[in-house]
Short mmCIF file of C-alpha atoms in Angstrom, two decimals:
data_model
loop_
_atom_site.label_atom_id
_atom_site.label_comp_id
_atom_site.label_asym_id
_atom_site.label_seq_id
_atom_site.Cartn_x
_atom_site.Cartn_y
_atom_site.Cartn_z
CA MET A 1 -32.02 -24.10 100.46
CA HIS A 2 -32.00 -27.03 102.80
CA PRO A 3 -28.91 -26.69 105.09
CA SER A 4 -26.93 -29.35 103.52
CA ARG A 5 -27.54 -28.35 100.01
CA PRO A 6 -25.51 -25.36 98.96
CA ALA A 7 -27.43 -23.01 96.53
CA PRO A 8 -26.84 -23.82 92.93
CA THR A 9 -24.52 -21.57 91.26
CA ARG A 10 -25.38 -20.26 87.51
CA LEU A 11 -23.05 -22.59 86.06
CA ASP A 12 -24.89 -25.43 87.85
CA LEU A 13 -28.30 -24.21 86.51
CA LEU A 14 -27.20 -24.00 83.42
CA GLY A 15 -25.59 -27.34 83.07
CA ALA A 16 -28.24 -29.03 84.31
CA MET A 17 -30.38 -27.28 81.29
CA LEU A 18 -27.71 -28.38 79.07
CA ARG A 19 -28.27 -32.16 79.90
CA ILE A 20 -31.76 -31.79 79.93
CA ARG A 21 -31.73 -30.58 76.40
CA ALA A 22 -29.30 -32.97 75.31
CA TYR A 23 -31.29 -35.79 76.57
CA GLU A 24 -34.31 -35.06 74.59
CA GLU A 25 -32.33 -34.00 71.38
CA LYS A 26 -31.15 -37.80 71.78
CA ILE A 27 -34.78 -38.93 71.65
CA VAL A 28 -35.59 -36.54 68.87
CA ALA A 29 -32.54 -38.30 67.20
CA PHE A 30 -33.95 -41.93 67.76
CA HIS A 31 -37.13 -40.93 66.29
CA GLU A 32 -35.32 -39.26 62.99
CA ARG A 33 -33.75 -42.83 62.76
CA GLY A 34 -36.94 -45.00 62.57
CA PRO A 35 -39.27 -46.29 64.77
CA PHE A 36 -39.42 -45.27 68.37
CA PRO A 37 -41.77 -45.39 71.50
CA HIS A 38 -43.97 -42.12 72.11
CA VAL A 39 -42.45 -39.50 73.66
CA CYS A 40 -43.46 -35.97 74.53
CA THR A 41 -40.45 -33.61 75.19
CA SER A 42 -40.48 -30.15 76.94
CA VAL A 43 -37.75 -28.63 74.87
CA GLY A 44 -37.71 -25.20 75.75
CA GLN A 45 -39.07 -25.30 79.35
CA GLU A 46 -35.71 -26.42 80.52
CA ALA A 47 -35.45 -23.32 82.88
CA THR A 48 -38.93 -24.04 84.81
CA ALA A 49 -37.52 -27.60 85.46
CA VAL A 50 -34.12 -26.56 86.65
CA GLY A 51 -35.28 -23.64 88.48
CA VAL A 52 -38.09 -25.53 90.63
CA VAL A 53 -36.41 -28.65 91.23
CA SER A 54 -33.44 -26.64 92.31
CA ALA A 55 -35.23 -25.16 94.85
CA LEU A 56 -36.49 -28.38 96.75
CA HIS A 57 -35.17 -30.41 99.85
CA PRO A 58 -34.45 -34.05 99.64
CA ASP A 59 -37.13 -35.16 101.54
CA ASP A 60 -39.89 -33.44 98.98
CA GLN A 61 -41.67 -34.89 96.84
CA ILE A 62 -42.87 -34.71 93.14
CA LEU A 63 -45.89 -35.49 91.23
CA THR A 64 -45.44 -34.73 87.24
CA ASN A 65 -47.16 -35.00 83.63
CA HIS A 66 -46.06 -36.38 80.49
CA ARG A 67 -43.27 -33.89 80.00
CA SER A 68 -41.52 -35.13 82.84
CA ALA A 69 -37.91 -35.88 81.61
CA GLY A 70 -36.56 -32.32 82.75
CA HIS A 71 -38.12 -33.06 85.94
CA LEU A 72 -36.62 -36.13 86.68
CA LEU A 73 -33.09 -35.38 85.28
CA ALA A 74 -32.87 -32.05 87.27
CA ARG A 75 -33.90 -34.18 90.40
CA GLY A 76 -30.91 -36.25 89.52
CA ALA A 77 -32.26 -39.06 87.69
CA ASP A 78 -30.06 -41.38 85.73
CA PRO A 79 -30.55 -40.70 81.80
CA GLY A 80 -29.27 -43.97 80.83
CA ARG A 81 -32.30 -45.56 83.13
CA LEU A 82 -34.61 -43.00 82.02
CA LEU A 83 -34.08 -43.88 78.44
CA ALA A 84 -33.76 -47.49 79.14
CA GLU A 85 -37.37 -47.13 80.76
CA VAL A 86 -38.70 -45.32 77.72
CA MET A 87 -37.32 -48.15 75.43
CA GLY A 88 -39.02 -50.71 77.53
CA ARG A 89 -35.69 -52.53 78.90
CA SER A 90 -35.39 -54.06 82.43
CA THR A 91 -32.85 -51.64 83.71
CA GLY A 92 -35.03 -48.81 83.46
CA TYR A 93 -36.58 -47.36 86.89
CA CYS A 94 -39.78 -49.25 86.43
CA LYS A 95 -37.91 -52.20 84.66
CA GLY A 96 -39.39 -51.06 81.41
CA ARG A 97 -42.95 -51.42 82.36
CA SER A 98 -43.88 -47.67 82.36
CA GLY A 99 -42.37 -46.23 79.07
CA THR A 100 -41.93 -42.37 79.26
CA LEU A 101 -45.66 -41.67 80.47
CA HIS A 102 -45.69 -43.31 83.76
CA ILE A 103 -42.30 -43.07 85.43
CA SER A 104 -42.01 -43.38 88.67
CA ALA A 105 -38.62 -43.23 90.81
CA LYS A 106 -39.29 -43.93 94.82
CA GLU A 107 -35.40 -42.90 95.71
CA LEU A 108 -35.72 -39.79 94.03
CA GLY A 109 -39.06 -38.83 95.89
CA VAL A 110 -40.91 -38.98 92.24
CA ILE A 111 -44.18 -40.37 93.32
CA LEU A 112 -45.57 -40.82 89.66
CA THR A 113 -45.68 -39.07 86.12
CA SER A 114 -49.12 -39.13 84.58
CA THR A 115 -49.98 -39.44 81.12
CA ILE A 116 -53.73 -38.30 82.08
CA VAL A 117 -53.98 -34.69 81.50
CA GLY A 118 -54.30 -33.67 85.07
CA GLY A 119 -54.10 -36.96 86.43
CA GLU A 120 -50.88 -36.03 88.77
CA LEU A 121 -53.50 -33.20 90.48
CA SER A 122 -56.19 -35.56 91.20
CA LEU A 123 -53.57 -37.37 93.61
CA ALA A 124 -51.52 -34.37 94.85
CA PRO A 125 -54.03 -33.82 97.62
CA GLY A 126 -53.77 -37.28 99.21
CA VAL A 127 -49.95 -37.41 99.20
CA ALA A 128 -49.90 -33.88 100.59
CA LEU A 129 -52.33 -35.19 103.16
CA SER A 130 -49.75 -38.26 103.83
CA ARG A 131 -47.26 -35.91 104.48
CA SER A 132 -49.34 -34.03 106.93
CA LEU A 133 -50.07 -36.96 108.95
CA LEU A 134 -46.40 -38.32 109.11
CA GLY A 135 -45.25 -34.94 109.84
CA GLY A 136 -41.96 -33.67 109.00
CA GLU A 137 -40.85 -30.78 106.96
CA GLY A 138 -41.32 -32.31 103.27
CA ILE A 139 -43.68 -30.73 100.62
CA VAL A 140 -45.46 -32.08 97.85
CA VAL A 141 -44.75 -30.30 94.33
CA CYS A 142 -47.15 -30.75 91.55
CA PHE A 143 -46.19 -29.93 87.94
CA PHE A 144 -48.80 -29.56 85.51
CA GLY A 145 -49.61 -27.39 82.48
CA ASP A 146 -52.17 -24.87 81.40
CA GLY A 147 -54.29 -27.65 79.31
CA ALA A 148 -54.62 -29.38 82.93
CA ALA A 149 -55.69 -26.16 84.38
CA CYS A 150 -58.51 -25.65 82.46
CA GLU A 151 -60.11 -29.22 83.63
CA GLY A 152 -62.22 -29.65 86.59
CA ILE A 153 -59.61 -31.62 88.65
CA PHE A 154 -57.47 -28.45 88.98
CA HIS A 155 -59.99 -26.60 90.72
CA GLU A 156 -61.23 -29.84 92.76
CA SER A 157 -57.30 -30.27 93.67
CA LEU A 158 -56.61 -26.75 94.78
CA ASN A 159 -60.06 -26.35 96.73
CA LEU A 160 -59.14 -29.61 98.81
CA ALA A 161 -55.65 -28.58 99.37
CA SER A 162 -56.79 -24.92 100.51
CA VAL A 163 -59.57 -26.63 102.78
CA TRP A 164 -57.45 -29.06 103.99
CA ASN A 165 -54.27 -26.90 104.53
CA LEU A 166 -52.17 -29.03 102.78
CA PRO A 167 -48.49 -28.65 101.96
CA VAL A 168 -48.39 -28.39 97.83
CA LEU A 169 -46.41 -26.27 95.38
CA TYR A 170 -48.51 -26.53 92.51
CA VAL A 171 -46.48 -25.44 89.65
CA CYS A 172 -48.20 -24.56 86.38
CA GLU A 173 -45.82 -24.52 83.27
CA ASN A 174 -48.08 -22.23 80.85
CA ASN A 175 -46.27 -23.44 77.91
CA GLN A 176 -48.94 -21.69 75.52
CA TRP A 177 -50.11 -25.08 73.81
CA GLN A 178 -52.29 -27.62 75.01
CA ALA A 179 -51.77 -30.45 72.67
CA PHE A 180 -52.78 -29.18 69.27
CA VAL A 181 -55.01 -26.14 70.60
CA HIS A 182 -53.93 -22.63 71.69
CA ARG A 183 -54.30 -21.66 75.52
CA LYS A 184 -56.23 -18.59 73.92
CA GLU A 185 -59.08 -20.91 72.51
CA THR A 186 -59.84 -22.66 76.05
CA MET A 187 -59.38 -19.68 78.64
CA VAL A 188 -59.87 -15.95 78.83
CA GLY A 189 -56.78 -14.37 79.68
CA ASP A 190 -53.43 -15.13 79.83
CA HIS A 191 -52.34 -16.19 83.13
CA ILE A 192 -53.45 -19.22 85.51
CA ALA A 193 -51.93 -17.67 88.58
CA PRO A 194 -54.94 -15.19 89.57
CA TRP A 195 -56.82 -18.34 89.42
CA ALA A 196 -55.67 -19.40 93.06
CA ALA A 197 -57.18 -16.51 94.70
CA SER A 198 -60.76 -17.72 94.66
CA TYR A 199 -59.10 -20.57 96.85
CA GLY A 200 -57.67 -18.30 99.44
CA MET A 201 -54.10 -19.41 98.01
CA ASP A 202 -51.08 -17.20 97.27
CA SER A 203 -49.76 -17.23 93.91
CA LEU A 204 -47.22 -15.93 91.59
CA THR A 205 -46.41 -15.90 87.78
CA VAL A 206 -42.40 -15.98 86.88
CA ASP A 207 -40.47 -15.67 83.79
CA GLY A 208 -40.30 -19.43 83.09
CA ASN A 209 -37.84 -18.86 80.64
CA ASP A 210 -35.22 -17.42 83.29
CA ALA A 211 -33.67 -20.22 85.22
CA GLU A 212 -32.59 -17.46 87.98
CA ALA A 213 -35.70 -16.04 88.19
CA VAL A 214 -37.64 -19.18 88.52
CA LEU A 215 -34.84 -20.52 91.31
CA GLU A 216 -35.79 -17.39 93.20
CA ALA A 217 -39.65 -17.60 92.80
CA ALA A 218 -39.36 -21.45 93.61
CA THR A 219 -37.54 -20.90 96.44
CA ARG A 220 -39.73 -18.26 98.08
CA ALA A 221 -42.82 -20.21 97.29
CA ALA A 222 -41.55 -23.67 98.71
CA ALA A 223 -40.24 -21.67 101.69
CA GLN A 224 -43.82 -20.43 102.40
CA VAL A 225 -45.40 -23.74 101.63
CA ARG A 226 -43.03 -25.52 104.21
CA ALA A 227 -43.50 -22.73 106.83
CA THR A 228 -47.45 -22.30 106.40
CA ARG A 229 -48.17 -25.78 105.56
CA ARG A 230 -50.62 -24.30 103.40
CA PRO A 231 -50.79 -24.46 99.31
CA PHE A 232 -49.23 -22.04 96.97
CA LEU A 233 -49.71 -21.95 92.83
CA LEU A 234 -46.45 -20.71 90.89
CA GLU A 235 -47.03 -20.15 87.10
CA ALA A 236 -44.33 -20.50 84.80
CA TRP A 237 -44.76 -18.28 81.70
CA THR A 238 -42.80 -20.88 78.92
CA TYR A 239 -43.06 -22.21 75.50
CA ARG A 240 -43.00 -25.45 73.93
CA GLN A 241 -40.49 -25.56 71.14
CA ARG A 242 -41.50 -28.67 69.57
CA GLY A 243 -44.94 -30.55 68.80
CA HIS A 244 -47.25 -32.10 71.34
CA MET A 245 -45.54 -35.34 70.70
CA GLU A 246 -42.44 -36.98 68.63
CA PRO A 247 -42.36 -37.13 66.01
CA HIS A 248 -42.33 -33.55 65.75
CA ASP A 249 -45.01 -31.55 64.10
CA GLN A 250 -45.87 -27.83 64.52
CA SER A 251 -47.49 -27.11 61.45
CA TYR A 252 -50.51 -25.59 63.29
CA VAL A 253 -48.28 -23.53 65.07
CA ASP A 254 -47.77 -19.57 63.49
CA PRO A 255 -43.89 -19.87 62.47
CA ALA A 256 -43.79 -15.96 63.79
CA GLU A 257 -44.75 -17.29 66.98
CA ILE A 258 -41.97 -19.93 67.14
CA GLN A 259 -39.49 -17.43 66.02
CA THR A 260 -40.45 -14.95 68.63
CA TRP A 261 -39.96 -17.83 71.57
CA LEU A 262 -37.19 -19.18 69.96
CA ALA A 263 -35.33 -15.66 70.73
CA LYS A 264 -35.96 -16.35 74.25
CA ASP A 265 -34.54 -19.50 74.53
CA PRO A 266 -33.95 -20.42 78.45
CA ILE A 267 -30.51 -21.83 77.52
CA ALA A 268 -29.06 -19.26 75.21
CA ARG A 269 -30.33 -16.82 77.97
CA LEU A 270 -28.13 -17.66 80.58
CA GLU A 271 -25.51 -18.59 78.48
CA GLU A 272 -25.23 -15.06 77.11
CA ARG A 273 -25.45 -13.94 80.67
CA LEU A 274 -22.51 -16.04 81.55
CA LEU A 275 -20.33 -14.95 78.93
CA ALA A 276 -21.15 -11.18 79.64
CA SER A 277 -20.20 -11.28 83.32
CA GLY A 278 -16.98 -13.21 82.14
CA GLU A 279 -17.87 -16.12 84.28
CA LEU A 280 -17.68 -18.17 81.43
CA THR A 281 -15.38 -18.17 78.26
CA ARG A 282 -16.58 -19.58 74.98
CA GLU A 283 -14.22 -22.64 75.38
CA GLY A 284 -15.84 -23.34 78.67
CA LEU A 285 -19.30 -23.19 77.16
CA GLU A 286 -18.58 -25.42 74.32
CA ALA A 287 -16.98 -27.93 76.91
CA LEU A 288 -20.15 -27.81 79.19
CA ARG A 289 -22.19 -28.93 76.10
CA ALA A 290 -19.78 -31.92 74.84
CA ASP A 291 -19.90 -33.20 78.22
CA ALA A 292 -23.91 -32.92 77.93
CA ARG A 293 -23.68 -34.79 74.84
CA ALA A 294 -21.16 -37.16 75.88
CA ALA A 295 -23.32 -38.22 78.82
CA MET A 296 -26.18 -39.11 76.48
CA GLU A 297 -24.30 -40.83 74.26
CA ALA A 298 -23.11 -43.28 77.18
CA ALA A 299 -26.91 -43.50 78.42
CA ALA A 300 -27.98 -44.26 74.89
CA ASP A 301 -25.34 -46.92 74.43
CA PHE A 302 -26.24 -48.17 78.16
CA ALA A 303 -29.95 -48.33 77.16
CA THR A 304 -29.57 -49.75 74.13
CA ALA A 305 -27.42 -52.75 75.14
CA SER A 306 -30.09 -53.15 78.19
CA PRO A 307 -32.01 -56.44 77.77
CA TYR A 308 -35.89 -56.53 77.32
CA PRO A 309 -37.68 -57.77 80.65
CA ASP A 310 -37.87 -61.59 80.89
CA PRO A 311 -41.81 -62.88 79.59
CA SER A 312 -41.46 -64.84 82.98
CA GLU A 313 -41.67 -61.43 84.93
CA LEU A 314 -45.02 -60.60 83.05
CA THR A 315 -47.62 -60.79 85.79
CA ALA A 316 -44.69 -59.63 88.70
CA GLY A 317 -46.22 -56.85 90.75
CA VAL A 318 -49.79 -57.46 89.44
CA TYR A 319 -52.48 -57.40 92.33
CA ALA A 320 -55.31 -58.65 90.52
#
């Protein structure tokens, strides 16, 4: 960890995951009540987001994909401003211009969120080259899914990062599903990590539903990237518990598969671990859950009460 940042405790990890889950449950609730903007949730992948982001330093930069809420919240994003952005309100991180699929938060080091599958992979080497030229210890972290790993840009990005010795920590959230297609239909073998060897790059696969394991693996991987200024591929083996996008639909998924993965829910696993160790009581757990829900209620109130952008700002920030 960064000298100025103490390592997160297990309670810290749980609290962060509960906030992410509560945020996305609030999104789901909005959808159930009526028309709401397009959103791709990351329910079930909270341990990967929290574990990786908790291993980063303040000067590290993040590029992420369409399932970005967990990464942003783990980085310290204000849920009210996030939700306002999704709802197209002027108080959002991009003043309501990006929606959920293109959020950028410069103050958090989040360069971009890309709705184009693999779009962040195409930009990661350029951002990392800039970091290298500017100096310093900061690294670039690029989140993507197994679907993006099956596109050509994945290979181009890793090849360039390796040839140019760029400080990129590639994080593949292998959540088993590529939109509406299972990964078994698009790739040979189960894992992405071994592919890195073709580019002279070290890699590791970690249980993406174990927040502590992810934090440990990400801390080691980020430290290696920081020290060697060479890229590294970290694959988190996880599962997307809801459909590709809201409103939720998983009619194309074997119910037995869903139940198998629900039994491995990352939040429930850490809760059980903390309860068994005595670090957390049932009452304390309920208090954490209530705090997370209350924070998202406040975020929803803020976003709903926020105004839409003024029409006079329509062309602001448009360069041509």
